[in-house]
Structures are given as structure tokens and as C-alpha cells.
Coordinates of C-alpha atoms and ligand atoms in Angstrom, one line a residue:
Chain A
X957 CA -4.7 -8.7 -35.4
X958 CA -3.2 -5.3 -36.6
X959 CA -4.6 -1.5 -35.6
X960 CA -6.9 -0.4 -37.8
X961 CA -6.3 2.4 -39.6
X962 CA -6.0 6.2 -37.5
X963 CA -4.2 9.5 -37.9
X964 CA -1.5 10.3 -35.7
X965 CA 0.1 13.4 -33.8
X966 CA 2.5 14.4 -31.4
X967 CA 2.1 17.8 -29.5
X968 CA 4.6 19.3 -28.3
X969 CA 2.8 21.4 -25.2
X970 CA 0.1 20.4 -23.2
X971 CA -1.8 23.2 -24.8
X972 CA -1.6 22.3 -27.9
X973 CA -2.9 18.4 -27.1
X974 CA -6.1 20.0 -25.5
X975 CA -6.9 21.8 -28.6
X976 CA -6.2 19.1 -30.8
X977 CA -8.9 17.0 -28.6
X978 CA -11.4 19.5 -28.1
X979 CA -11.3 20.0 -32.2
X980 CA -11.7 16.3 -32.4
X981 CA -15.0 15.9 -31.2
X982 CA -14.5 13.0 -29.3
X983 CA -12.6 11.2 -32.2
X984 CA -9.4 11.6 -31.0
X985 CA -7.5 9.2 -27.9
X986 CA -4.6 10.3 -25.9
X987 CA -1.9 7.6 -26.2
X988 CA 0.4 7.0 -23.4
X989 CA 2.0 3.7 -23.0
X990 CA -0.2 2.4 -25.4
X991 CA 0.2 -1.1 -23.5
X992 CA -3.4 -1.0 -22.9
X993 CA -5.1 0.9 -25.7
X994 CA -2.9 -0.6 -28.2
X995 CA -3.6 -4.6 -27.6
X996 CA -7.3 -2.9 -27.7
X997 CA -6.8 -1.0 -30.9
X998 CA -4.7 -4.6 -32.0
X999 CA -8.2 -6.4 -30.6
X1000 CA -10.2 -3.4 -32.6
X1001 CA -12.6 -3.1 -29.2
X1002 CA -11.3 0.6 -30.2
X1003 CA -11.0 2.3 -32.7
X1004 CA -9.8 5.8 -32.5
X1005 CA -9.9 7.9 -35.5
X1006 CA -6.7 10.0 -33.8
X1007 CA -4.1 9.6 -32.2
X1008 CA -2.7 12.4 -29.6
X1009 CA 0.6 10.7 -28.5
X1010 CA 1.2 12.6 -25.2
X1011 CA 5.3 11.7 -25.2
X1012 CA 6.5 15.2 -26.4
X1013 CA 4.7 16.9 -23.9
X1014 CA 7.3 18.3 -20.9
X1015 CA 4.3 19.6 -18.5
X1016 CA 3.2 15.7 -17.7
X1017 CA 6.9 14.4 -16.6
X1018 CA 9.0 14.5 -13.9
X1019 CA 9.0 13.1 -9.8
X1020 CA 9.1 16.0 -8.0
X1021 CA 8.6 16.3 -4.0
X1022 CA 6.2 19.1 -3.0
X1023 CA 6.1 19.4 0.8
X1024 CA 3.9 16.8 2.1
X1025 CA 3.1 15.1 -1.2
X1026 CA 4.9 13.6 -4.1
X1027 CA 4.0 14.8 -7.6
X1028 CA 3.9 12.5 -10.0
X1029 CA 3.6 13.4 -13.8
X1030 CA 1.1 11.5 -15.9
X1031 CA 3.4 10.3 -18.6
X1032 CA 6.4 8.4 -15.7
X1033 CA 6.7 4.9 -16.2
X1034 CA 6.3 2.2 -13.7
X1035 CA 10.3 1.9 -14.7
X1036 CA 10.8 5.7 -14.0
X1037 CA 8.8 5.2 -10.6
X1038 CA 10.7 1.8 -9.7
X1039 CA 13.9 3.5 -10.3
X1040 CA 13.4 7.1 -8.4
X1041 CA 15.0 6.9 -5.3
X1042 CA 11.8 10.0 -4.2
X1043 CA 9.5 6.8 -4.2
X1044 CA 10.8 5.6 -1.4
X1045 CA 8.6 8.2 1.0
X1046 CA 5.7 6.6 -0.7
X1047 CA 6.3 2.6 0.2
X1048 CA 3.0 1.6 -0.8
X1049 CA 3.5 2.4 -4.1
X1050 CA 6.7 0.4 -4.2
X1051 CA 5.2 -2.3 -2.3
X1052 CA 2.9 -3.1 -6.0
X1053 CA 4.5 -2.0 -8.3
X1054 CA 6.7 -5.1 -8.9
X1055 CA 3.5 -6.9 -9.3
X1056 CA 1.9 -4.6 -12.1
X1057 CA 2.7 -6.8 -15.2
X1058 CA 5.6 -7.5 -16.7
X1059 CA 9.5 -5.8 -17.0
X1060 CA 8.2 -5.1 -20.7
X1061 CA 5.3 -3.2 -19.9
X1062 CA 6.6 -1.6 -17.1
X1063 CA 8.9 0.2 -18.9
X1064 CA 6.5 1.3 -21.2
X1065 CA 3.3 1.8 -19.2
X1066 CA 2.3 4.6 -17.3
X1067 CA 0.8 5.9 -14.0
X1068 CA -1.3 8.0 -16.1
X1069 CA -2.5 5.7 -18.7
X1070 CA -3.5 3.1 -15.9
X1071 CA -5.4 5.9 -14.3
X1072 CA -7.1 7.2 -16.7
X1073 CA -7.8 3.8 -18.1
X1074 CA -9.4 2.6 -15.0
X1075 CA -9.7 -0.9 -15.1
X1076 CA -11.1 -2.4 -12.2
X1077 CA -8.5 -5.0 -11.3
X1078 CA -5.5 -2.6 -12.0
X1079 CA -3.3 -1.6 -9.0
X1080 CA -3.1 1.9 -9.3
X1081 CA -6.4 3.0 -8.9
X1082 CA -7.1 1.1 -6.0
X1083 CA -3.0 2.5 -4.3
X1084 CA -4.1 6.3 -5.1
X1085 CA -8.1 5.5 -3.4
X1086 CA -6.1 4.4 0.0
X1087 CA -3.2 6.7 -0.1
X1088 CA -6.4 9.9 -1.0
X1089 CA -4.1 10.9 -3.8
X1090 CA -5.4 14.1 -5.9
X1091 CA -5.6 13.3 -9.5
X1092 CA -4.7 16.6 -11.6
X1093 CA -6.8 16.9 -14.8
X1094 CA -6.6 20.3 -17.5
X1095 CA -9.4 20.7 -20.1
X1096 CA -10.5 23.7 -21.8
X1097 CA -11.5 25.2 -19.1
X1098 CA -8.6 24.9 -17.6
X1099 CA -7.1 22.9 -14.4
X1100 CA -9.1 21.0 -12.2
X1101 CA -8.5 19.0 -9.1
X1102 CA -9.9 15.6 -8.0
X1103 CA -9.8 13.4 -4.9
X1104 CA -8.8 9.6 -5.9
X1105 CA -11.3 8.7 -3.8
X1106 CA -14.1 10.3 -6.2
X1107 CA -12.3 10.1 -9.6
X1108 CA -13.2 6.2 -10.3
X1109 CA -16.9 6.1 -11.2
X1110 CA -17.4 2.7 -13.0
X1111 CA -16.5 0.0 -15.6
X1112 CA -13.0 2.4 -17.6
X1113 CA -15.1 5.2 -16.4
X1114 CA -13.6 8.1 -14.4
X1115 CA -14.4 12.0 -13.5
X1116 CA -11.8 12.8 -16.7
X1117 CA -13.9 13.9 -19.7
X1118 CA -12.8 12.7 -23.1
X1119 CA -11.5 16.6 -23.7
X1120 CA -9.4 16.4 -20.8
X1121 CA -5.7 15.4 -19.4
X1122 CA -4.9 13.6 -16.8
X1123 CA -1.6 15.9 -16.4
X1124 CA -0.6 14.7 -12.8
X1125 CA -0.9 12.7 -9.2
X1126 CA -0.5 14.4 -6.1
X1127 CA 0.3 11.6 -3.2
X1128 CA 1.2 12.0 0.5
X1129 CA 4.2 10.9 1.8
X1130 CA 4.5 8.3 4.5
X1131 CA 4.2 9.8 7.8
X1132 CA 6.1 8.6 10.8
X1133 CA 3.7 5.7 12.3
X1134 CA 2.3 4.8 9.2
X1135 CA 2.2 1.7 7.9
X1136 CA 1.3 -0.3 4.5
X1137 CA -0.1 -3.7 3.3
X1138 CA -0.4 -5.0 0.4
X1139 CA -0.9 -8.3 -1.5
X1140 CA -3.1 -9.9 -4.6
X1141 CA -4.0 -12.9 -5.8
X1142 CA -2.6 -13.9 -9.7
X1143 CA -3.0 -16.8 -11.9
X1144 CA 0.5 -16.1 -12.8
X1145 CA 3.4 -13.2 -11.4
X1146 CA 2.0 -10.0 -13.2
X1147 CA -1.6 -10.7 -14.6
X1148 CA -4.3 -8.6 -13.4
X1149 CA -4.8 -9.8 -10.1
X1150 CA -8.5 -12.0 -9.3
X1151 CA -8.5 -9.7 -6.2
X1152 CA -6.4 -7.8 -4.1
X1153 CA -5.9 -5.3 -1.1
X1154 CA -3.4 -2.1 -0.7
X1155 CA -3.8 -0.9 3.0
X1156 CA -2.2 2.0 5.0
X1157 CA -2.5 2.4 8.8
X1158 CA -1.5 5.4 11.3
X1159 CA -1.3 3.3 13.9
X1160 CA -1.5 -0.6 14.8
X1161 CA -1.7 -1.4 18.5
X1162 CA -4.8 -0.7 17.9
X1163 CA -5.5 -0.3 14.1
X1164 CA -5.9 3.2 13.6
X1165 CA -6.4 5.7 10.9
X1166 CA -7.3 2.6 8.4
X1167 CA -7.7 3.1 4.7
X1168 CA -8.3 -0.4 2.6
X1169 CA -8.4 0.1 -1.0
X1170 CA -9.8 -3.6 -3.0
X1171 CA -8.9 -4.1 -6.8
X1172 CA -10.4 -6.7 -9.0
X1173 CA -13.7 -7.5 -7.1
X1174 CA -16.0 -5.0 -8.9
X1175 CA -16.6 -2.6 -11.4
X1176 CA -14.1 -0.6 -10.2
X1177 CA -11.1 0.0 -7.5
X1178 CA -13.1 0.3 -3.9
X1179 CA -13.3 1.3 -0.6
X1180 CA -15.6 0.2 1.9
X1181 CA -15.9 3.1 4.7
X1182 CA -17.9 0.8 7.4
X1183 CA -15.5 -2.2 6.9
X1184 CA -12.9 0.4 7.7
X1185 CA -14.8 1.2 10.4
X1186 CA -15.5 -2.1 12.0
X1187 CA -11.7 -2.7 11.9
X1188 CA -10.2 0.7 13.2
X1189 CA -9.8 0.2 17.1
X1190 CA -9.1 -3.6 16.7
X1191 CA -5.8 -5.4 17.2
X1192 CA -6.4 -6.9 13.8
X1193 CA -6.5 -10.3 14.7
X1194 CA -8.3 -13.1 12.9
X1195 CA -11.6 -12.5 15.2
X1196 CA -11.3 -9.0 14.4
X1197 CA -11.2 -9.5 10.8
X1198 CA -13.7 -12.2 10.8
X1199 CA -16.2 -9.8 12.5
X1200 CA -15.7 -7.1 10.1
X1201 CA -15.4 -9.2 6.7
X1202 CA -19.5 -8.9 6.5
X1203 CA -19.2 -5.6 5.9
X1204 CA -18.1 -6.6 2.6
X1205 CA -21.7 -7.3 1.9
X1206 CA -21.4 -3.5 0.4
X1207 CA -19.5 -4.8 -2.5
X1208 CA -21.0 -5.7 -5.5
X1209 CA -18.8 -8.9 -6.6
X1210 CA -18.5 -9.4 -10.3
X1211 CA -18.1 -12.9 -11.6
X1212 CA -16.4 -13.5 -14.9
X1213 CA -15.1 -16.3 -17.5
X1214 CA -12.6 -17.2 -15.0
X1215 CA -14.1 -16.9 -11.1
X1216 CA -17.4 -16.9 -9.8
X1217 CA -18.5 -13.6 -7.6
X1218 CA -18.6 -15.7 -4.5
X1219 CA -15.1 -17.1 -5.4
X1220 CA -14.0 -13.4 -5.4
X1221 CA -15.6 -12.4 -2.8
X1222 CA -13.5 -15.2 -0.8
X1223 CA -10.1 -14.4 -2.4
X1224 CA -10.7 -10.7 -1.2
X1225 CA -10.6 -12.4 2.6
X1226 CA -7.9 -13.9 1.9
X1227 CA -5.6 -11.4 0.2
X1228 CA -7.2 -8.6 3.3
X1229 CA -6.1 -11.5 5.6
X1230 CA -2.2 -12.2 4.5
X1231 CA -1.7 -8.1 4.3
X1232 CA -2.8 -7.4 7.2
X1233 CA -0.4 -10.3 8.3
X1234 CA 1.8 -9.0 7.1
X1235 CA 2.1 -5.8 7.9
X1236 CA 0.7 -6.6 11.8
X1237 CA 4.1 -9.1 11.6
Chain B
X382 CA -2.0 14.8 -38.1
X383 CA -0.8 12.7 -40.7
X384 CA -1.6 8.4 -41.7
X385 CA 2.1 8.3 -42.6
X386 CA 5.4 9.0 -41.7
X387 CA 8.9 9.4 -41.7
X388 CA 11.2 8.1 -38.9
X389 CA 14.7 8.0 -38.6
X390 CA 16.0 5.2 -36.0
X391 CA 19.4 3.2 -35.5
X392 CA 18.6 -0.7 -35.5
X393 CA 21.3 -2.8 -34.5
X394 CA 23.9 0.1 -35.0
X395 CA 23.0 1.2 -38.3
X396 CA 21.1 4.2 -39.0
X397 CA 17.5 3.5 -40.9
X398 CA 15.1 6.3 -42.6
X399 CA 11.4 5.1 -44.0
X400 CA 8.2 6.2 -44.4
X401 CA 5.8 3.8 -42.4
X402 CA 2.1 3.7 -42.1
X403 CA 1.4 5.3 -38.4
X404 CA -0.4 2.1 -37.6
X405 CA 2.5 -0.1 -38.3
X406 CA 3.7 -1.4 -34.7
X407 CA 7.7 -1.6 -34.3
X408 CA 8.3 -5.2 -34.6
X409 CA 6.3 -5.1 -38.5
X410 CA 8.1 -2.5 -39.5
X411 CA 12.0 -4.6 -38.4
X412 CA 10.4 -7.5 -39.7
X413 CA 9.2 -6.6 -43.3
X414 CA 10.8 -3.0 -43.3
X415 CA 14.4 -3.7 -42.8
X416 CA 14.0 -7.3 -43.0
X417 CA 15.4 -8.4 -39.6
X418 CA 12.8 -11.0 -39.0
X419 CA 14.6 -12.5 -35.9
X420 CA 12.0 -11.0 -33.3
X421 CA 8.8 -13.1 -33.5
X422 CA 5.1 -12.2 -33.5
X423 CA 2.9 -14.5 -31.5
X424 CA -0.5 -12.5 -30.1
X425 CA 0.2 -9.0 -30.8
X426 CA -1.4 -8.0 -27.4
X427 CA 1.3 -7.9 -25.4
X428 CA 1.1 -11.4 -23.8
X429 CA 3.1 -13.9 -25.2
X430 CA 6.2 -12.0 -25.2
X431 CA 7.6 -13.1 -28.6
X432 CA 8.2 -9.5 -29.6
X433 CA 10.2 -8.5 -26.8
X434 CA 13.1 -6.4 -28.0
X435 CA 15.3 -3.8 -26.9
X436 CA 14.1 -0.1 -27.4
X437 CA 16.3 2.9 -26.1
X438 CA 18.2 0.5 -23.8
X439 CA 14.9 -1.2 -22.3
X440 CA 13.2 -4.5 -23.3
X441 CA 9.9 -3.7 -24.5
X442 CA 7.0 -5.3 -26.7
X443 CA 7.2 -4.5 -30.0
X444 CA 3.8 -5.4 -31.1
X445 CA 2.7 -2.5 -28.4
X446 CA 4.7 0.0 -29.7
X447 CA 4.2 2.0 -32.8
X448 CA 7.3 2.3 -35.4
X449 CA 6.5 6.2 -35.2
X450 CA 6.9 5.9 -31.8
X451 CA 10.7 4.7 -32.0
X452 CA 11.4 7.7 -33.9
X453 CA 14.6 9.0 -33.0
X454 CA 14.9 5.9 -31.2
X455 CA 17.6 2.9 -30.5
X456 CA 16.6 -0.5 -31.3
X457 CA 18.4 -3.3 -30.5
X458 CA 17.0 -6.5 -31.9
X459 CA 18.2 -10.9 -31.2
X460 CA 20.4 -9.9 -34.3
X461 CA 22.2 -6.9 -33.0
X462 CA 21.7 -8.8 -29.5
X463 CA 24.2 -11.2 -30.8
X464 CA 26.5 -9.1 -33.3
X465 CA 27.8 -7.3 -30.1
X466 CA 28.5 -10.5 -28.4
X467 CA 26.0 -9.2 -25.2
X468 CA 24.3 -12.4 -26.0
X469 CA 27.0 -14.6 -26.1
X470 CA 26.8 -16.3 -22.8
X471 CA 23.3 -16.6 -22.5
X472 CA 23.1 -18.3 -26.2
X473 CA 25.2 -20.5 -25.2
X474 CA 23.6 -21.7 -21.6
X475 CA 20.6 -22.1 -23.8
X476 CA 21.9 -24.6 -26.2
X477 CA 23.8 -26.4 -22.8
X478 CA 20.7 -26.3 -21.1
X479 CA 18.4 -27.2 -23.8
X480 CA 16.7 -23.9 -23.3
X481 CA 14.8 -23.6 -26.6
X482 CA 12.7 -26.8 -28.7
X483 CA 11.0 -25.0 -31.2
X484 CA 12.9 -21.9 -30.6
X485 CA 9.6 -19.3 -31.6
X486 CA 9.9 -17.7 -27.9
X487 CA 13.5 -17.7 -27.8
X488 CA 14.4 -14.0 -29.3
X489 CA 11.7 -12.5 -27.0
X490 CA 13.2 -14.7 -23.7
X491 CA 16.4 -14.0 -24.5
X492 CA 15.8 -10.3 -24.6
X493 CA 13.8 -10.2 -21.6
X494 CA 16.7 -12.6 -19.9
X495 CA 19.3 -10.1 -20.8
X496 CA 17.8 -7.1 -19.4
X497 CA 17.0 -9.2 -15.6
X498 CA 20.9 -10.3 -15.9
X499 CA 22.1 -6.9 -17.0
X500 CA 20.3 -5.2 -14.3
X501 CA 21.7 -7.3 -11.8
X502 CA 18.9 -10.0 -11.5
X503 CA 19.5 -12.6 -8.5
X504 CA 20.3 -16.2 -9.6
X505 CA 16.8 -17.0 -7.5
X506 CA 14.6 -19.5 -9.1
X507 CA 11.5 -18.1 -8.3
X508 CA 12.5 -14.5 -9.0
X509 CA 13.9 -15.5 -12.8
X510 CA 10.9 -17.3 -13.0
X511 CA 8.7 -14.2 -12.0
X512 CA 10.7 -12.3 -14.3
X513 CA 10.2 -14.4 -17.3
X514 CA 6.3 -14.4 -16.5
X515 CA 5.1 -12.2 -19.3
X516 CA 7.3 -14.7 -22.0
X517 CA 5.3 -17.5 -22.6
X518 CA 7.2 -20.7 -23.7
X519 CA 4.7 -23.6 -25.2
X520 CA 8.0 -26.2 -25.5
X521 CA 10.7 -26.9 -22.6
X522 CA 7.7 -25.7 -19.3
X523 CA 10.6 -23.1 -18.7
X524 CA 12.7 -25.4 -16.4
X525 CA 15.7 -25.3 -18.7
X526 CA 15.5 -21.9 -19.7
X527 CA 15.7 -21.4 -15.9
X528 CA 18.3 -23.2 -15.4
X529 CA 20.3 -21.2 -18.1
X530 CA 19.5 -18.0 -17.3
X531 CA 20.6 -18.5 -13.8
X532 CA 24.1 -20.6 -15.0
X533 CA 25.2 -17.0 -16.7
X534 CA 24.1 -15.3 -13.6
X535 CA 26.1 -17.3 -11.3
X536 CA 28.8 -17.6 -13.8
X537 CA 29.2 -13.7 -14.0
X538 CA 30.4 -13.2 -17.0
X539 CA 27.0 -12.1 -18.6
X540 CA 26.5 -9.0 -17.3
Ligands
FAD788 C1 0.6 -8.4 -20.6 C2 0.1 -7.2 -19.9 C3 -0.1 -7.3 -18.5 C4 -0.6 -6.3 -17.8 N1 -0.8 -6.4 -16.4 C5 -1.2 -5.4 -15.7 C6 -1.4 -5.5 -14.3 O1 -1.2 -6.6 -13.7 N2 -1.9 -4.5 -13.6 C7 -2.2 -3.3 -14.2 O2 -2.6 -2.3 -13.6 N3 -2.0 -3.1 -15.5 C8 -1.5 -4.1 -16.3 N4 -1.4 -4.0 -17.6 C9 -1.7 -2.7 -18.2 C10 -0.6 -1.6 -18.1 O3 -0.4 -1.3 -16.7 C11 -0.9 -0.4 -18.9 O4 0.3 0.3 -19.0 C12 -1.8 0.6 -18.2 O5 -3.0 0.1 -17.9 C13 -2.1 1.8 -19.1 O6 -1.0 2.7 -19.2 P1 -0.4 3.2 -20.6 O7 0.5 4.3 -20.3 O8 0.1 2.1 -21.4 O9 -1.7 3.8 -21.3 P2 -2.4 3.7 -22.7 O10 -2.6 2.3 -23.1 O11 -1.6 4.5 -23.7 O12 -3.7 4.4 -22.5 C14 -4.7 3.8 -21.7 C15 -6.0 4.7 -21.7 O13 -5.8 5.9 -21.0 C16 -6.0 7.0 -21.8 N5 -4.9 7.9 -21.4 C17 -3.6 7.7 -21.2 N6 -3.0 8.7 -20.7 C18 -3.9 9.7 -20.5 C19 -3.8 11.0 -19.9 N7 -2.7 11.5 -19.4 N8 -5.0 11.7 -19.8 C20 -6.1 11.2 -20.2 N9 -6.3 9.9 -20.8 C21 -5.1 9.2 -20.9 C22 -5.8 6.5 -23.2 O14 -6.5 7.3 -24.1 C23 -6.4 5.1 -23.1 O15 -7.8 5.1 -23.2 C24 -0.9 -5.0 -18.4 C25 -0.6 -4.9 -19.8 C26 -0.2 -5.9 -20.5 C27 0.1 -5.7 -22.0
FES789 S1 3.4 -10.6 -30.0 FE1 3.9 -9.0 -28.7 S2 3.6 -9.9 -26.8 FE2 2.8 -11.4 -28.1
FES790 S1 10.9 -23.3 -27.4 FE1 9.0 -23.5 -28.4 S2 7.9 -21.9 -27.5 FE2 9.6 -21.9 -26.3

């Protein structure tokens, strides 16, 4: 099917986008990539009366390296990110992003959009909860800073309000030590995965400093503190990992058209299993 | 704020100015605004890859992107693809390797070839085949098309 019929605009400062959604009264939607709110506009599950295409706007571009972290503008492309050689102090990020979609989409689609979007089996969300990124939002009141950790609060719900920007994402740099997992389960290379893992470690003989961030098992991208927990201090073998897997119990596994709960729920094993693997190896 | 609009973009060299309808996505607007109706529309959701095409030197899905949003642009379509000669070689390991049946996915898996070979793609089976994962092929089960895409790889002279 086609869009149905909106009004369209392109700002030119960030500014000027906030105003144009706070006079919308919730009618208008930012458009980034559009490579998710387009097939949905396509679909007409939406239906925005306006359109604030956020591509003329300088103040959400650019990589730039601030100290510690990496600052990441809302509007760079999985293609901008693959090709910047800043990304490669952030190896987790590089790690999925050859899995998120297609060549297509990538160079469309952006950090932001997926962000903001917040679907529950999308990478991003899940990378920025285990690397404690800080999403940057502006709304009319102004700037305001959020941990990843608390900025994903359900179903394509997040802490951004529909008069705000995401404008930015703040994420640390690999320190020396540290060390990354990460794999998903896919019907095919570059669907939305049925579940997967991102992991980051400070230390491995024993597991240390352990952050596991789970995407496509629930409402929403996930971490499970006492699982994290249970496997900090391990050597992360199988008997480690089979002790702590029950702490998985905190998840609420969603079934759908194409996998049962407790099919997901098993596929999350799995995927924790062959990172950890992995990155143990 | 405005439902239609004026864009000014060069399609396959040539310099184009039209008022479209803001909702009109990019690969409409070639196909019954200029009349280039070599790029194909299959789900117009971004799956099937039919409407891949080349947009400011990258392959992207035309039923995802607006015409208003190619403003300015470059767009390169299977025509222009071919009037250059960039997709000589590949055209032609496709017809030697019986690449296409039907031939509706062939513009988009062309494109979407051409932009792995170009960017120095490996003549790896499974990583063409991971790269050709978001162009959906319902005749040759992708085996041939493989088999071509890696032929101009290893023969060099595609990129
Ligand atoms: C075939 C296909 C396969 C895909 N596979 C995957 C996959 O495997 N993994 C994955 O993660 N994604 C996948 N995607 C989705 C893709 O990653 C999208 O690009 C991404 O989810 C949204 O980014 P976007 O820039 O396109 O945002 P848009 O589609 O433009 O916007 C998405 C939503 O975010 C809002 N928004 C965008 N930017 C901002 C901002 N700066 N501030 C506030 N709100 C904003 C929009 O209003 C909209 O509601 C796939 C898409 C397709 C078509
Ligand atoms: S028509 Fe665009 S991807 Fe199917
Ligand atoms: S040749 Fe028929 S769909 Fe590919």
C-alpha cells in the first residue's frame, strides 16, 4: 500500500523542529530514516498528519570523540557508523551492526530512529542498555539527559516525549581489559533477530564487571541485574551458565505468530551461550 | 508545511524538475513521473528488495524513501545502471549463469550486487549470499545469481 496522505517539512535547526512539534499538538512525527515509520505509514498502522524530516538539521550529525565516550549524532547512519574509522573504540557496536538489516536500510536507517523507535527485538537498544550509553533528548524545556539503561520503558515506548528529540548518544569507549560478545538468532541474515545477546566484560578469568543486554525476548531490550550477578565471579563455563540461566525467570517472554515464549526463552540460552563462547575463546 | 512540492534531482545523468505529492515514495515518482519503469515495486515495505536503486552513490529502497527526500539528490536507476556500462559485467554473468527466470527481482539484485562488488565484496558464498538477504528472489532459489555475482568478482573487471 501507499502513505496516506500528510504535510511535510524540513527544518533547518534543531530549534526550529521543536517548535514545529510542540505547535503540532502531537500530530506531527519526526522522520529520520523513515525505514521503519515509512513501511508503517505504507502499512497505515500510522498515520502522521506531519511530517518533520529531521535531515537538514546540522546539531544531530557528526561522530565526534569526547574524552571517555563517543558521541554519536541522532541522524548517522548504520553506513556512517560502519564506515567511521572512531567506531573502532566502541567494538561492540561494530560487532552488530553487520547484522542490523540489510546494505539498503543501513544506509538509510539511523541510530536515532532505531532508538527512539524502540522495538524490542532491534539491536540498538539492547548495545546502548550494556555499554550504559546516555541518550541526549531536547524539548521545550530544553536538554535533558537519560541513562540507556532507563530510557526503554515498554512496547515502542521510551522516556522521549512526543515533543521531544532524540538529538544524540553518548557511549564509552572500550577500556583496556574489556571485552564484548555478541550474537542473535535470525530466520534469515538481517531480520529482526527471535532473540539475541550483546555482552561486555571487564575482566574474564573470572567474569568480571558483566553487563548482558537481551533483544527480542520481551516487550522491550533487557537486562537482568541478578543473572549478571549469578555469573560475575564465574569462569563462564557451561556449569556456570547453567546455574545462572534461572535467573532468567525475571523475564517476561513474549510469544508471537512465529515462536512460542518458551521457544524464546531457549533461543536466549543459546545465543548467551555461543557469545560468551565466543568471546571466553 | 506544504502536501506538495517541487524537487529538482539528476536521474540517470539528466537533470529532472516536478512537483510531486510529498507522499509519493522515490521509486513512484521514476516510475510514473519520468517514466523509467525499470526498478520494480514488490511489497513497498522494504522487504522484498525490488525497489532497490542507487540514491547519492548508495543502494537504497525506493519504496522507503520519499521523492521530496531525493531533492537535490542523484539517482541512479537499472537504466542509467546500464547506460554507463557499470552494469555490463554483472548483466552479463546473469544471462551466463541463468541468474534471472522471471526477471521481476532482477533490477533491485542487480543494484544491490553492484554496490557489494563495488565496495570490494569477497567472492565468499555465504557472505554474497548474506548480502543479497534483503532481495528476495521467488524464481532461480538464488544459487545462480550467486554464482554470477561472484564470477564478476573473481573475474575483476566489475569493479
Ligand atoms: C527490511 C528491513 C529489515 C530491518 N531489520 C532490522 C534489524 O534487523 N534490526 C533493527 O534494529 N532494525 C531493523 N530494521 C529497522 C531499521 O533499523 C530502521 O532504520 C530503524 O529501526 C529506524 O531508524 P530510521 O532512521 O529509519 O527511523 P524512522 O523510521 O525515520 O523513525 C522511526 C521512529 O523514530 C522516530 N524518530 C526518528 N528519529 C527521531 C529522533 N531523532 N528523535 C525522536 N524521534 C525520532 C520517528 O518519529 C519514528 O516514530 C529493518 C528495516 C527494514 C525495512
Ligand atoms: S518494494 Fe521496496 S523493498 Fe519491496
Ligand atoms: S527471477 Fe523471478 S523473482 Fe527473481
Amino acid at each position: 500500500m501507499k502513505a496516506p496522505d500528510f504535510d511535510y517539512c524540513r527544518p533547518g535547526t534543531l530549534a526550529e523542529a521543536l517548535s514545529l512539534l510542540a505547535g503540532a499538538d502531537g500530530e506531527a512525527q519526526p522522520l529520520a530514516g523513515g525505514q521503519s515509520l515509512m513501511p508503517m505509514m505504507n502499512f497505515r498502522v500510522a498515520a502522521p498528519e506531519i511530517l518533520v524530516d529531521l535531515a537538514g538539521i546540522p546539531e544531530l550529525r557528526g561522530i565526534a570523540r569526547q574524552g571517555d565516550m563517543l558521541r554519536i549524532g541522532a541522524m548517522t547512519t548504520y553506513r556512517e557508523l560502519q564506515d567511521d574509522p572512531a567506531l573502532q573504540a566502541v567494538p561492540l557496536i561494530a560487532m552488530a551492526l553487520p547484522h542490523i538489516a540489510h546494505d539498503a536500510v543501513r544506509n538509510r536507517g539511523t541510530i536515532g530512529g532505531s532508538l527512539a523507535l524502540a522495538d524490542a527485538a532491534a539491536e540498538m537498544p539492547a548495545l546502548m542498555m550494556t555499554l550504559n550509553a546516555v541518550i541526549e533528548l531536547a524539548g521545550p524545556d530544553g536538554p535533558r539527559e537519560v541513562p540507556a539503561t532507563e530510557f526503554f520503558l515498554g512496547y515502542y515506548e521510551t522516556a522521549c516525549e512526543p515533543d521531544e528529540l532524540l538529538v544524540a548518544v553518548r557511549v564509552p569507549v572500550a577500556q583496556p581489559g574489556e571485552v564484548f560478545g555478541f550474537h542473535e538468532l535470525v530466520q534469515r541474515h538481517g531480520d529482526y533477530a527471535m532473540a539475541g545477546v550483546a555482552i561486555r566484560a571487564t575482566g574474564v578469568a573470572p567474569i568480571a564487571g558483566l553487563a548482558v543486554g537481551f533483544f527480542g525476548v520481551s516487550d522491550r531490550a533487557l537486562r537482568v541485574p541478578a543473572f549478571e550477578e549469578a555469573l560475575t565471579g564465574t569462569d563462564g563455563s557451561e556449569a556456570a551458565i547453567a546455574a545462572a540461566l534461572p535467573k532468567l525467570d525475571a523475564i517476561e517472554f513474549e510469544g508471537d505468530t512465529k515462536i512460542s515464549a518458551e521457544t524464546r526463552r531457549h533461543y536466549a540460552g543459546v545465543a548467551l551461550k555461543r557469545a560468551l563462547k565466543e568471546m571466553l575463546a | 508545511m506544504t502536501r506538495d512540492a517541487r524537487i529538482t534531482l539528476t536521474v540517470n545523468g539528466e537533470e529532472i524538475s516536478a512537483v510531486v505529492a510529498v507522499r509519493t515514495n522515490l521509486v513512484d515518482f521514476l516510475r510514473h513521473d519520468v517514466g523509467l519503469t525499470g526498478s520494480h515495486v514488490g511489497c513497498e515495505h522494504g522487504v522484498c528488495g525490488a525497489c532497490t536503486l542507487e540514491l547519492n552513490g548508495k543502494a537504497v529502497r525506493g519504496c522507503l524513501t520519499l521523492a521530496v527526500q531525493a531533492d537535490g539528490g542523484t539517482v541512479t536507476t537499472v537504466e542509467g545502471l546500464a547506460d554507463s556500462g557499470r552494469s555490463d559485467a554483472l548483466r552479463a554473468a546473469f544471462t551466463r549463469r541463468n541468474a534471472l527466470q522471471c526477471g521481476f527481482c532482477t533490477p533491485g539484485m542487480l543494484a544491490s550486487a553492484l554496490s557489494y562488488i563495488e565496495r570490494g565484496g569477497s567472492d565468499d558464498r555465504q557472505a554474497i549470499r548474506d548480502h543479497i538477504s534483503g532481495n528476495y528472489c521467488r524464481c532461480t532459489g538464488y544459487q545462480s545469481v550467486v554464482d554470477a555475482i561472484s564470477d564478476v568478482i573473481r573475474e575483476g573487471d566489475g569493479a
